[in-house]
Amino acid sequence: MLYIDDTVCKLDDFKSQFRHLFTIYTAPTITEGHRLLALNEIAVVIVNQLMPESTGISFLESVAQTNPRTIRILLTGFLNNNIVADAVTRDIIYKAIAKPWQNDELKYTIKNVLEVYNLRKHNFELVHKLNAANYEIERITKQHS
């Protein structure tokens, strides 16, 4: 999991709250977030909407293109916002969470999205195996024709 926020104390709080439950990477900038995504398999990205370099939604839009299976969560102080609703509708973000977050709610959300991620990953692997098996069946059928 990757958490991006320009407030270092928020990064520290997040890590201390959740490090015993999940593998956590943190980044104080969007640039560092991109670097960590390029180097690691990240199941879940959580980013603050208001960042100095860019908005969280813009960052998550780029993540949706480069890492489409990564589940994207936005932290924002403005949940009832057309921009956030549009990002959910366009599948840019999986969920928006109000700041300040409630630890139990965030923990529950993260556990749920990790389950979704793992199910999607398993499904992708099964489809890949099925395609390989179908290709092999087709190859054998052609040999015996």
Coordinates of N, CA and C in Angstrom, one line a residue, residues 3-15 26-29 48 50-52 99 101:
Y3 N 0.8 5.4 0.6 CA 0.0 6.6 1.1 C 0.9 7.8 0.7
I4 N 0.2 8.8 0.0 CA 0.9 10.0 -0.4 C 0.2 11.2 0.3
D5 N 1.0 12.0 1.0 CA 0.5 13.2 1.6 C 1.7 14.1 1.8
D6 N 1.5 15.4 1.6 CA 2.6 16.4 1.8 C 2.8 16.8 3.2
T7 N 2.0 16.3 4.1 CA 2.1 16.6 5.5 C 2.8 15.4 6.2
V8 N 4.1 15.6 6.5 CA 4.9 14.4 7.0 C 4.3 13.8 8.3
C9 N 3.7 14.6 9.2 CA 3.2 14.0 10.4 C 2.0 13.1 10.0
K10 N 1.2 13.4 9.0 CA 0.1 12.5 8.5 C 0.7 11.2 8.0
L11 N 1.8 11.2 7.3 CA 2.5 10.0 6.8 C 2.9 9.2 8.0
D12 N 3.5 9.8 9.0 CA 4.0 9.1 10.2 C 2.8 8.5 11.0
D13 N 1.7 9.3 11.1 CA 0.5 8.8 11.8 C -0.1 7.5 11.1
F14 N -0.2 7.6 9.7 CA -0.7 6.6 8.9 C 0.1 5.3 9.1
K15 N 1.4 5.5 9.0 CA 2.3 4.3 9.1 C 2.2 3.7 10.5
T26 N 5.3 5.2 2.0 CA 4.8 6.5 2.1 C 5.6 7.5 1.2
A27 N 5.0 8.5 0.8 CA 5.7 9.5 -0.1 C 5.1 10.9 0.2
P28 N 6.0 11.9 0.4 CA 5.6 13.2 0.6 C 5.3 14.0 -0.6
T29 N 5.5 13.4 -1.8 CA 5.3 14.1 -3.1 C 4.7 13.2 -4.1
N48 N -3.8 12.2 -0.8 CA -4.5 13.4 -0.4 C -4.8 14.2 -1.7
L50 N -5.3 17.5 -2.0 CA -4.6 18.8 -2.2 C -3.1 18.6 -2.0
M51 N -2.4 18.5 -3.1 CA -0.9 18.3 -3.1 C -0.3 19.5 -3.8
P52 N 0.9 19.9 -3.4 CA 1.6 21.0 -4.0 C 1.8 20.9 -5.5
K99 N -11.5 13.6 5.1 CA -10.5 13.9 6.1 C -11.1 14.7 7.2
W101 N -9.7 11.2 8.5 CA -10.2 9.9 8.5 C -10.4 9.3 9.9

